Amino acid sequence: MKQVVLTGIKPTGAPHIGNYFGVIKRAIEMSQNTEYDRFYFIADYHALNSLKNADDMKKYYKELACTWLACGLDPEKVLFYRQSQIPETFELCWILMNVTPKGLMDRAHAYKAVVQENETAGKDPDDGVNMGLYNYPILMAADILLFNTKFVPVGKDQKQHVEMARDIAKYFNKKYGYTLVVPNEMIEEKTATIVGLDGRKMSKSYGNQLPLFADEVALKKLISGIKTDSSLPTEPKSTDCTLFEYIKLFGTEEKQAEMAKRFAEGISWADAKKELFEIANAYLKPMRDRYNRYMENFEDVELLLQKGEKQAREIARETIARVRKAIGVDEFK
Ligand code: ADP
Ligand code: TRP
């Protein structure tokens, strides 16, 4: 039996280049590794915590499904599915809640951050916190444990969630005997945090993102808006800036070296932005074209998902049967 690699992304808005260079690119590389059984999914029930509108849910799910495929996910090689089509996830989530100490959830970074903000603002510590936010890590543990996952490729910000999934699997196994595979995170330490157009971390919540599939006009406009210093066009420029960070992401090594030289000699910011647009556009165009084709033929994408969902459910049913047996509940009759 092959070991399982599994990862998911929440559909919470158009993916940006921070998501791409931070997690998607590496997840796609992993998806090509035939040593493993690979599960890639859309974590739509995780998105429910921030999406409270049916139209947004539909739109972002569609965009994310097309993003995975446009970035190179091959549904012949991996199981590609939506979390919401695997009801066994939610049954396992409930069972896992009953072995998870409350204290573990109290320590979750995302929950603690909200509490901290509330305390600073002099509000009730749990102001605006619902149980979906509080139990988020248990749902994520269910996603992971349902498919006997060994490795979970994620960004650094998800490390604690995978550690919690590991703890929860161990709590369960300790009480009921070995039933659930204990997972490990797979973190690329060297993926830097991609900076946003304003110099802070790129994030949808800051509105400083470069969307992965912005059309050429929008891409040019966003690049021309990157903050730069006020040095004169002929003055040497430091490569320690947002613009050069993007040149490093999109440019080949030769291009980076050539641009570093031009920065040292003195290049106008306008010319540097023009160059960046050219290399970013050349990099993104093939993916953008594929993305647009998938968006226009979404029925085909849905068929691919349905195929993945059918296979994923068979595995999910096997795990649930094993878990029900362990806890002393009858199988489905
Ligand atoms: P956002 O902050 O824009 O809402 P998400 O929280 O939806 O992004 O992130 C989805 C995934 O993309 C996460 O696993 C996260 O690690 C990764 N990611 C998000 N922003 C960045 C960034 N600026 N640099 C690197 N990785 C990022
Ligand atoms: N919480 C992850 C994120 O915000 C998404 C996610 C949900 C996930 N379930 C998962 C990632 C299981 C890996 C494995 O990015």
mmCIF file of C-alpha atoms and ligand atoms in Angstrom:
data_model
loop_
_atom_site.group_PDB
_atom_site.id
_atom_site.type_symbol
_atom_site.label_atom_id
_atom_site.label_comp_id
_atom_site.label_asym_id
_atom_site.label_seq_id
_atom_site.Cartn_x
_atom_site.Cartn_y
_atom_site.Cartn_z
ATOM 1 C CA MET A 1 0.000 0.000 0.000
ATOM 2 C CA LYS A 2 1.267 3.435 -0.924
ATOM 3 C CA GLN A 3 1.427 6.220 1.645
ATOM 4 C CA VAL A 4 -1.128 8.997 1.274
ATOM 5 C CA VAL A 5 -0.401 12.669 0.607
ATOM 6 C CA LEU A 6 -3.380 14.990 1.058
ATOM 7 C CA THR A 7 -3.959 18.720 0.976
ATOM 8 C CA GLY A 8 -6.826 21.174 0.638
ATOM 9 C CA ILE A 9 -7.431 24.860 0.054
ATOM 10 C CA LYS A 10 -10.424 26.955 1.178
ATOM 11 C CA PRO A 11 -12.353 28.770 -1.544
ATOM 12 C CA THR A 12 -12.388 32.218 0.037
ATOM 13 C CA GLY A 13 -11.556 34.470 -2.931
ATOM 14 C CA ALA A 14 -9.597 34.643 -6.178
ATOM 15 C CA PRO A 15 -6.195 32.985 -5.541
ATOM 16 C CA HIS A 16 -3.184 35.317 -5.638
ATOM 17 C CA ILE A 17 0.497 34.824 -6.350
ATOM 18 C CA GLY A 18 1.158 34.478 -2.599
ATOM 19 C CA ASN A 19 -1.073 31.393 -2.540
ATOM 20 C CA TYR A 20 0.571 30.131 -5.715
ATOM 21 C CA PHE A 21 4.228 30.506 -4.760
ATOM 22 C CA GLY A 22 3.462 29.785 -1.097
ATOM 23 C CA VAL A 23 1.556 26.508 -1.442
ATOM 24 C CA ILE A 24 -0.099 25.683 -4.773
ATOM 25 C CA LYS A 25 3.098 25.355 -6.825
ATOM 26 C CA ARG A 26 4.657 22.881 -4.421
ATOM 27 C CA ALA A 27 1.427 20.968 -3.926
ATOM 28 C CA ILE A 28 1.260 20.522 -7.696
ATOM 29 C CA GLU A 29 4.861 19.274 -7.752
ATOM 30 C CA MET A 30 3.950 16.753 -5.042
ATOM 31 C CA SER A 31 0.893 15.708 -7.036
ATOM 32 C CA GLN A 32 3.231 14.449 -9.761
ATOM 33 C CA ASN A 33 5.013 12.066 -7.399
ATOM 34 C CA THR A 34 3.682 8.600 -8.166
ATOM 35 C CA GLU A 35 5.311 7.132 -5.042
ATOM 36 C CA TYR A 36 2.207 8.285 -3.133
ATOM 37 C CA ASP A 37 -1.576 8.069 -3.340
ATOM 38 C CA ARG A 38 -2.627 11.693 -3.673
ATOM 39 C CA PHE A 39 -5.764 13.485 -2.485
ATOM 40 C CA TYR A 40 -6.424 17.128 -3.417
ATOM 41 C CA PHE A 41 -9.584 18.840 -2.359
ATOM 42 C CA ILE A 42 -11.579 22.027 -2.058
ATOM 43 C CA ALA A 43 -12.258 22.752 1.615
ATOM 44 C CA ASP A 44 -15.594 24.477 1.060
ATOM 45 C CA TYR A 45 -16.961 23.738 4.551
ATOM 46 C CA HIS A 46 -13.883 25.400 6.020
ATOM 47 C CA ALA A 47 -14.675 28.485 3.936
ATOM 48 C CA LEU A 48 -18.149 28.648 5.476
ATOM 49 C CA ASN A 49 -16.689 30.471 8.420
ATOM 50 C CA SER A 50 -15.807 33.511 6.340
ATOM 51 C CA LEU A 51 -18.330 33.154 3.472
ATOM 52 C CA LYS A 52 -21.877 33.895 4.476
ATOM 53 C CA ASN A 53 -23.332 34.260 1.025
ATOM 54 C CA ALA A 54 -24.393 31.475 -1.380
ATOM 55 C CA ASP A 55 -23.280 33.354 -4.520
ATOM 56 C CA ASP A 56 -19.771 33.894 -3.150
ATOM 57 C CA MET A 57 -19.562 30.248 -2.140
ATOM 58 C CA LYS A 58 -20.482 29.129 -5.673
ATOM 59 C CA LYS A 59 -18.162 31.636 -7.346
ATOM 60 C CA TYR A 60 -15.099 30.927 -5.221
ATOM 61 C CA TYR A 61 -15.547 27.169 -5.380
ATOM 62 C CA LYS A 62 -15.669 27.363 -9.178
ATOM 63 C CA GLU A 63 -12.603 29.627 -9.313
ATOM 64 C CA LEU A 64 -10.610 27.386 -7.000
ATOM 65 C CA ALA A 65 -11.496 24.185 -8.864
ATOM 66 C CA CYS A 66 -10.341 25.801 -12.133
ATOM 67 C CA THR A 67 -7.216 27.143 -10.411
ATOM 68 C CA TRP A 68 -6.071 23.689 -9.281
ATOM 69 C CA LEU A 69 -6.496 22.345 -12.809
ATOM 70 C CA ALA A 70 -4.986 25.374 -14.546
ATOM 71 C CA CYS A 71 -1.919 25.160 -12.298
ATOM 72 C CA GLY A 72 -1.326 21.601 -13.443
ATOM 73 C CA LEU A 73 -3.274 19.215 -11.209
ATOM 74 C CA ASP A 74 -3.899 16.030 -13.192
ATOM 75 C CA PRO A 75 -7.182 14.423 -12.070
ATOM 76 C CA GLU A 76 -6.100 11.145 -13.696
ATOM 77 C CA LYS A 77 -3.274 10.932 -11.186
ATOM 78 C CA VAL A 78 -4.865 12.324 -8.010
ATOM 79 C CA LEU A 79 -8.262 12.126 -6.349
ATOM 80 C CA PHE A 80 -9.744 15.578 -6.803
ATOM 81 C CA TYR A 81 -12.927 16.350 -4.849
ATOM 82 C CA ARG A 82 -14.982 18.752 -2.766
ATOM 83 C CA GLN A 83 -15.065 18.322 0.992
ATOM 84 C CA SER A 84 -18.832 18.971 1.031
ATOM 85 C CA GLN A 85 -19.426 15.881 -1.144
ATOM 86 C CA ILE A 86 -17.857 13.561 1.450
ATOM 87 C CA PRO A 87 -20.387 13.444 4.312
ATOM 88 C CA GLU A 88 -18.240 10.909 6.179
ATOM 89 C CA THR A 89 -15.957 13.870 6.965
ATOM 90 C CA PHE A 90 -18.595 15.411 9.184
ATOM 91 C CA GLU A 91 -19.395 12.183 10.965
ATOM 92 C CA LEU A 92 -15.717 11.658 11.710
ATOM 93 C CA CYS A 93 -15.469 15.292 12.848
ATOM 94 C CA TRP A 94 -18.153 14.699 15.486
ATOM 95 C CA ILE A 95 -16.499 11.508 16.708
ATOM 96 C CA LEU A 96 -13.133 13.277 16.945
ATOM 97 C CA MET A 97 -14.666 16.128 18.957
ATOM 98 C CA ASN A 98 -15.307 13.575 21.656
ATOM 99 C CA VAL A 99 -11.657 12.701 22.104
ATOM 100 C CA THR A 100 -10.306 16.249 21.685
ATOM 101 C CA PRO A 101 -9.608 18.169 24.904
ATOM 102 C CA LYS A 102 -11.038 21.676 24.915
ATOM 103 C CA GLY A 103 -7.637 22.964 26.053
ATOM 104 C CA LEU A 104 -6.121 21.890 22.726
ATOM 105 C CA MET A 105 -8.566 24.100 20.827
ATOM 106 C CA ASP A 106 -7.970 26.976 23.268
ATOM 107 C CA ARG A 107 -4.367 26.961 22.082
ATOM 108 C CA ALA A 108 -5.182 27.249 18.344
ATOM 109 C CA HIS A 109 -3.425 30.295 16.847
ATOM 110 C CA ALA A 110 -6.400 31.478 14.784
ATOM 111 C CA TYR A 111 -8.745 31.408 17.793
ATOM 112 C CA LYS A 112 -6.150 32.964 20.101
ATOM 113 C CA ALA A 113 -5.567 35.797 17.621
ATOM 114 C CA VAL A 114 -9.274 36.741 17.737
ATOM 115 C CA VAL A 115 -9.323 36.577 21.540
ATOM 116 C CA GLN A 116 -6.239 38.765 21.704
ATOM 117 C CA GLU A 117 -7.761 41.340 19.339
ATOM 118 C CA ASN A 118 -10.961 41.407 21.393
ATOM 119 C CA GLU A 119 -9.040 41.855 24.628
ATOM 120 C CA THR A 120 -7.000 44.699 23.160
ATOM 121 C CA ALA A 121 -10.234 46.350 22.029
ATOM 122 C CA GLY A 122 -11.705 45.889 25.513
ATOM 123 C CA LYS A 123 -14.419 43.532 24.216
ATOM 124 C CA ASP A 124 -15.607 40.154 25.501
ATOM 125 C CA PRO A 125 -12.759 37.708 24.638
ATOM 126 C CA ASP A 126 -15.118 35.494 22.594
ATOM 127 C CA ASP A 127 -16.841 38.344 20.782
ATOM 128 C CA GLY A 128 -17.673 37.230 17.211
ATOM 129 C CA VAL A 129 -16.297 33.721 17.783
ATOM 130 C CA ASN A 130 -18.599 30.946 16.581
ATOM 131 C CA MET A 131 -18.133 27.224 17.061
ATOM 132 C CA GLY A 132 -17.101 26.832 13.406
ATOM 133 C CA LEU A 133 -14.013 28.918 14.103
ATOM 134 C CA TYR A 134 -13.366 27.164 17.399
ATOM 135 C CA ASN A 135 -13.697 23.649 15.953
ATOM 136 C CA TYR A 136 -11.941 24.447 12.667
ATOM 137 C CA PRO A 137 -8.876 22.333 13.570
ATOM 138 C CA ILE A 138 -11.065 19.281 14.325
ATOM 139 C CA LEU A 139 -12.737 19.486 10.919
ATOM 140 C CA MET A 140 -9.283 19.706 9.383
ATOM 141 C CA ALA A 141 -8.221 16.646 11.405
ATOM 142 C CA ALA A 142 -11.264 14.801 10.003
ATOM 143 C CA ASP A 143 -10.267 15.737 6.414
ATOM 144 C CA ILE A 144 -6.806 14.352 7.033
ATOM 145 C CA LEU A 145 -7.568 11.236 9.115
ATOM 146 C CA LEU A 146 -10.479 10.073 6.945
ATOM 147 C CA PHE A 147 -8.104 9.248 4.098
ATOM 148 C CA ASN A 148 -5.328 7.580 6.129
ATOM 149 C CA THR A 149 -3.020 10.480 5.331
ATOM 150 C CA LYS A 150 0.682 10.209 6.096
ATOM 151 C CA PHE A 151 1.882 13.580 4.710
ATOM 152 C CA VAL A 152 0.159 16.956 4.476
ATOM 153 C CA PRO A 153 1.924 19.580 2.318
ATOM 154 C CA VAL A 154 0.924 23.007 3.691
ATOM 155 C CA GLY A 155 2.221 26.523 4.263
ATOM 156 C CA LYS A 156 3.890 27.370 7.581
ATOM 157 C CA ASP A 157 0.694 28.950 8.890
ATOM 158 C CA GLN A 158 -1.006 25.533 8.825
ATOM 159 C CA LYS A 159 1.695 23.707 10.782
ATOM 160 C CA GLN A 160 -0.177 23.857 14.077
ATOM 161 C CA HIS A 161 -3.355 22.482 12.491
ATOM 162 C CA VAL A 162 -1.547 19.388 11.226
ATOM 163 C CA GLU A 163 0.130 18.942 14.616
ATOM 164 C CA MET A 164 -3.333 19.023 16.178
ATOM 165 C CA ALA A 165 -4.580 16.405 13.698
ATOM 166 C CA ARG A 166 -1.650 14.256 14.776
ATOM 167 C CA ASP A 167 -2.491 14.735 18.478
ATOM 168 C CA ILE A 168 -6.157 13.948 17.851
ATOM 169 C CA ALA A 169 -5.284 10.719 15.965
ATOM 170 C CA LYS A 170 -3.120 9.686 18.915
ATOM 171 C CA TYR A 171 -5.867 10.440 21.468
ATOM 172 C CA PHE A 172 -8.270 8.304 19.460
ATOM 173 C CA ASN A 173 -5.824 5.422 19.018
ATOM 174 C CA LYS A 174 -4.953 5.496 22.713
ATOM 175 C CA LYS A 175 -8.598 5.143 23.743
ATOM 176 C CA TYR A 176 -9.781 2.702 21.098
ATOM 177 C CA GLY A 177 -6.674 0.899 19.825
ATOM 178 C CA TYR A 178 -4.762 1.678 16.651
ATOM 179 C CA THR A 179 -7.333 2.773 14.080
ATOM 180 C CA LEU A 180 -6.185 6.048 12.519
ATOM 181 C CA VAL A 181 -2.965 6.720 10.609
ATOM 182 C CA VAL A 182 -0.917 9.400 12.393
ATOM 183 C CA PRO A 183 -0.100 12.230 9.923
ATOM 184 C CA ASN A 184 2.882 14.567 9.529
ATOM 185 C CA GLU A 185 3.086 18.026 8.033
ATOM 186 C CA MET A 186 5.281 18.610 4.997
ATOM 187 C CA ILE A 187 6.489 22.173 5.179
ATOM 188 C CA GLU A 188 8.780 23.897 2.749
ATOM 189 C CA GLU A 189 10.804 26.042 5.122
ATOM 190 C CA LYS A 190 12.357 28.022 2.339
ATOM 191 C CA THR A 191 9.126 29.281 0.783
ATOM 192 C CA ALA A 192 9.307 32.826 1.869
ATOM 193 C CA THR A 193 6.233 34.798 2.714
ATOM 194 C CA ILE A 194 5.352 36.530 -0.516
ATOM 195 C CA VAL A 195 5.050 40.269 -0.067
ATOM 196 C CA GLY A 196 2.005 42.206 -1.203
ATOM 197 C CA LEU A 197 1.831 45.237 -3.499
ATOM 198 C CA ASP A 198 2.111 47.542 -0.481
ATOM 199 C CA GLY A 199 5.086 45.760 1.077
ATOM 200 C CA ARG A 200 3.130 43.891 3.792
ATOM 201 C CA LYS A 201 2.447 40.125 3.597
ATOM 202 C CA MET A 202 0.273 39.462 0.549
ATOM 203 C CA SER A 203 -3.212 38.602 1.770
ATOM 204 C CA LYS A 204 -6.809 38.931 0.613
ATOM 205 C CA SER A 205 -7.551 40.427 4.010
ATOM 206 C CA TYR A 206 -5.160 43.333 3.285
ATOM 207 C CA GLY A 207 -6.411 43.853 -0.282
ATOM 208 C CA ASN A 208 -2.781 44.036 -1.480
ATOM 209 C CA GLN A 209 -2.755 40.987 -3.712
ATOM 210 C CA LEU A 210 -1.701 40.289 -7.265
ATOM 211 C CA PRO A 211 -4.414 37.869 -8.427
ATOM 212 C CA LEU A 212 -2.989 34.852 -10.191
ATOM 213 C CA PHE A 213 -5.315 35.194 -13.163
ATOM 214 C CA ALA A 214 -5.690 38.948 -13.540
ATOM 215 C CA ASP A 215 -5.966 39.770 -17.258
ATOM 216 C CA GLU A 216 -3.114 41.621 -18.967
ATOM 217 C CA VAL A 217 -4.616 45.076 -18.521
ATOM 218 C CA ALA A 218 -5.264 44.528 -14.812
ATOM 219 C CA LEU A 219 -1.843 42.938 -14.320
ATOM 220 C CA LYS A 220 -0.106 45.926 -15.924
ATOM 221 C CA LYS A 221 -2.104 48.344 -13.812
ATOM 222 C CA LEU A 222 -1.370 46.501 -10.568
ATOM 223 C CA ILE A 223 2.337 46.287 -11.375
ATOM 224 C CA SER A 224 2.463 50.001 -12.185
ATOM 225 C CA GLY A 225 0.992 50.643 -8.733
ATOM 226 C CA ILE A 226 3.775 48.846 -6.813
ATOM 227 C CA LYS A 227 5.260 51.205 -4.238
ATOM 228 C CA THR A 228 8.780 52.391 -5.047
ATOM 229 C CA ASP A 229 11.131 54.954 -3.549
ATOM 230 C CA SER A 230 11.629 58.442 -4.944
ATOM 231 C CA SER A 231 15.070 57.937 -6.495
ATOM 232 C CA LEU A 232 15.641 59.578 -9.895
ATOM 233 C CA PRO A 233 15.372 57.465 -13.081
ATOM 234 C CA THR A 234 19.140 57.348 -13.641
ATOM 235 C CA GLU A 235 20.089 56.654 -10.024
ATOM 236 C CA PRO A 236 21.163 53.115 -8.958
ATOM 237 C CA LYS A 237 18.347 51.201 -7.272
ATOM 238 C CA SER A 238 18.442 48.755 -4.399
ATOM 239 C CA THR A 239 17.218 45.239 -5.215
ATOM 240 C CA ASP A 240 15.837 45.071 -1.690
ATOM 241 C CA CYS A 241 12.327 46.057 -2.763
ATOM 242 C CA THR A 242 8.930 44.537 -3.610
ATOM 243 C CA LEU A 243 9.455 44.978 -7.327
ATOM 244 C CA PHE A 244 12.666 42.969 -7.298
ATOM 245 C CA GLU A 245 11.060 40.290 -5.099
ATOM 246 C CA TYR A 246 8.579 39.719 -7.925
ATOM 247 C CA ILE A 247 11.359 39.685 -10.517
ATOM 248 C CA LYS A 248 12.892 36.852 -8.477
ATOM 249 C CA LEU A 249 9.610 34.925 -8.471
ATOM 250 C CA PHE A 250 8.918 35.181 -12.179
ATOM 251 C CA GLY A 251 12.346 35.598 -13.799
ATOM 252 C CA THR A 252 14.868 32.975 -14.817
ATOM 253 C CA GLU A 253 18.269 33.172 -13.121
ATOM 254 C CA GLU A 254 19.728 34.925 -16.171
ATOM 255 C CA LYS A 255 16.928 37.450 -16.153
ATOM 256 C CA GLN A 256 17.405 38.086 -12.440
ATOM 257 C CA ALA A 257 21.145 38.628 -12.947
ATOM 258 C CA GLU A 258 20.531 40.949 -15.888
ATOM 259 C CA MET A 259 17.992 42.957 -13.897
ATOM 260 C CA ALA A 260 20.235 43.132 -10.827
ATOM 261 C CA LYS A 261 22.909 44.658 -13.074
ATOM 262 C CA ARG A 262 20.462 47.180 -14.528
ATOM 263 C CA PHE A 263 19.270 48.099 -11.022
ATOM 264 C CA ALA A 264 22.887 48.741 -10.001
ATOM 265 C CA GLU A 265 23.538 50.858 -13.085
ATOM 266 C CA GLY A 266 20.342 52.845 -12.692
ATOM 267 C CA ILE A 267 17.074 51.897 -14.360
ATOM 268 C CA SER A 268 13.932 54.004 -14.150
ATOM 269 C CA TRP A 269 11.121 52.539 -12.060
ATOM 270 C CA ALA A 270 8.885 52.802 -15.128
ATOM 271 C CA ASP A 271 11.258 50.616 -17.159
ATOM 272 C CA ALA A 272 11.690 48.183 -14.271
ATOM 273 C CA LYS A 273 7.904 47.840 -14.044
ATOM 274 C CA LYS A 274 7.661 47.310 -17.785
ATOM 275 C CA GLU A 275 10.235 44.504 -17.550
ATOM 276 C CA LEU A 276 8.438 42.944 -14.600
ATOM 277 C CA PHE A 277 5.149 43.015 -16.496
ATOM 278 C CA GLU A 278 6.773 41.214 -19.442
ATOM 279 C CA ILE A 279 8.230 38.389 -17.379
ATOM 280 C CA ALA A 280 5.211 38.016 -15.077
ATOM 281 C CA ASN A 281 2.858 37.945 -18.032
ATOM 282 C CA ALA A 282 4.952 35.373 -19.916
ATOM 283 C CA TYR A 283 4.953 33.191 -16.786
ATOM 284 C CA LEU A 284 1.258 33.513 -16.013
ATOM 285 C CA LYS A 285 -0.282 33.557 -19.497
ATOM 286 C CA PRO A 286 -0.338 29.805 -20.195
ATOM 287 C CA MET A 287 -1.957 29.158 -16.796
ATOM 288 C CA ARG A 288 -4.399 32.031 -17.288
ATOM 289 C CA ASP A 289 -5.438 30.681 -20.705
ATOM 290 C CA ARG A 290 -6.042 27.225 -19.235
ATOM 291 C CA TYR A 291 -7.951 28.787 -16.339
ATOM 292 C CA ASN A 292 -10.236 30.705 -18.706
ATOM 293 C CA ARG A 293 -10.900 27.556 -20.727
ATOM 294 C CA TYR A 294 -11.871 25.605 -17.594
ATOM 295 C CA MET A 295 -14.089 28.463 -16.389
ATOM 296 C CA GLU A 296 -15.894 28.463 -19.756
ATOM 297 C CA ASN A 297 -16.343 24.682 -19.704
ATOM 298 C CA PHE A 298 -17.142 24.189 -16.068
ATOM 299 C CA GLU A 299 -19.464 21.219 -16.732
ATOM 300 C CA ASP A 300 -16.343 19.226 -17.642
ATOM 301 C CA VAL A 301 -14.684 20.233 -14.381
ATOM 302 C CA GLU A 302 -17.746 19.134 -12.430
ATOM 303 C CA LEU A 303 -17.621 15.726 -14.086
ATOM 304 C CA LEU A 304 -13.984 15.377 -13.064
ATOM 305 C CA LEU A 305 -14.879 16.264 -9.496
ATOM 306 C CA GLN A 306 -17.781 13.840 -9.409
ATOM 307 C CA LYS A 307 -15.502 11.040 -10.549
ATOM 308 C CA GLY A 308 -13.007 11.898 -7.786
ATOM 309 C CA GLU A 309 -15.791 12.171 -5.219
ATOM 310 C CA LYS A 310 -17.130 8.721 -6.026
ATOM 311 C CA GLN A 311 -13.723 7.133 -5.485
ATOM 312 C CA ALA A 312 -12.942 9.241 -2.418
ATOM 313 C CA ARG A 313 -16.218 8.193 -0.778
ATOM 314 C CA GLU A 314 -15.373 4.539 -1.123
ATOM 315 C CA ILE A 315 -12.225 5.090 0.916
ATOM 316 C CA ALA A 316 -14.065 7.357 3.364
ATOM 317 C CA ARG A 317 -16.677 4.630 3.944
ATOM 318 C CA GLU A 318 -13.971 2.102 4.738
ATOM 319 C CA THR A 319 -12.436 4.397 7.348
ATOM 320 C CA ILE A 320 -15.799 5.187 8.909
ATOM 321 C CA ALA A 321 -16.643 1.473 9.106
ATOM 322 C CA ARG A 322 -13.356 0.911 10.937
ATOM 323 C CA VAL A 323 -13.967 3.853 13.274
ATOM 324 C CA ARG A 324 -17.575 2.825 14.023
ATOM 325 C CA LYS A 325 -16.378 -0.660 14.869
ATOM 326 C CA ALA A 326 -13.705 0.760 17.179
ATOM 327 C CA ILE A 327 -16.205 2.898 19.101
ATOM 328 C CA GLY A 328 -18.904 0.199 19.227
ATOM 329 C CA VAL A 329 -21.480 1.679 16.855
ATOM 330 C CA ASP A 330 -23.143 -0.482 14.180
ATOM 331 C CA GLU A 331 -22.140 -0.079 10.564
ATOM 332 C CA PHE A 332 -24.679 1.424 8.153
ATOM 333 C CA LYS A 333 -27.314 -1.207 7.440
HETATM 334 P P1 ADP B 1 -5.202 34.951 2.385
HETATM 335 O O1 ADP B 1 -4.273 35.416 3.484
HETATM 336 O O2 ADP B 1 -4.996 35.734 1.138
HETATM 337 O O3 ADP B 1 -6.661 34.904 2.798
HETATM 338 P P2 ADP B 1 -5.317 32.084 2.704
HETATM 339 O O4 ADP B 1 -5.313 32.228 4.187
HETATM 340 O O5 ADP B 1 -6.555 31.639 2.017
HETATM 341 O O6 ADP B 1 -4.776 33.458 2.053
HETATM 342 O O7 ADP B 1 -4.103 31.124 2.314
HETATM 343 C C1 ADP B 1 -4.203 29.937 1.571
HETATM 344 C C2 ADP B 1 -2.810 29.301 1.554
HETATM 345 O O8 ADP B 1 -1.869 30.175 0.878
HETATM 346 C C3 ADP B 1 -2.261 29.095 2.970
HETATM 347 O O9 ADP B 1 -1.807 27.763 3.093
HETATM 348 C C4 ADP B 1 -1.094 30.044 3.112
HETATM 349 O O10 ADP B 1 0.026 29.392 3.701
HETATM 350 C C5 ADP B 1 -0.723 30.422 1.691
HETATM 351 N N1 ADP B 1 -0.416 31.870 1.629
HETATM 352 C C6 ADP B 1 -1.293 32.880 1.766
HETATM 353 N N2 ADP B 1 -0.692 34.091 1.640
HETATM 354 C C7 ADP B 1 0.626 33.820 1.437
HETATM 355 C C8 ADP B 1 1.796 34.645 1.250
HETATM 356 N N3 ADP B 1 1.712 35.976 1.215
HETATM 357 N N4 ADP B 1 2.985 34.029 1.081
HETATM 358 C C9 ADP B 1 3.075 32.675 1.100
HETATM 359 N N5 ADP B 1 2.029 31.837 1.274
HETATM 360 C C10 ADP B 1 0.806 32.391 1.435
HETATM 361 N N1 TRP B 2 -6.996 25.089 6.732
HETATM 362 C C1 TRP B 2 -6.344 25.042 5.441
HETATM 363 C C2 TRP B 2 -6.022 26.500 4.998
HETATM 364 O O1 TRP B 2 -6.597 27.428 5.508
HETATM 365 C C3 TRP B 2 -7.218 24.355 4.413
HETATM 366 C C4 TRP B 2 -7.468 22.922 4.770
HETATM 367 C C5 TRP B 2 -8.635 22.383 5.224
HETATM 368 C C6 TRP B 2 -6.520 21.843 4.707
HETATM 369 N N2 TRP B 2 -8.504 21.047 5.447
HETATM 370 C C7 TRP B 2 -7.226 20.683 5.160
HETATM 371 C C8 TRP B 2 -5.186 21.763 4.344
HETATM 372 C C9 TRP B 2 -6.577 19.420 5.244
HETATM 373 C C10 TRP B 2 -4.539 20.519 4.433
HETATM 374 C C11 TRP B 2 -5.237 19.365 4.865
HETATM 375 O O2 TRP B 2 -5.210 26.700 4.124
#
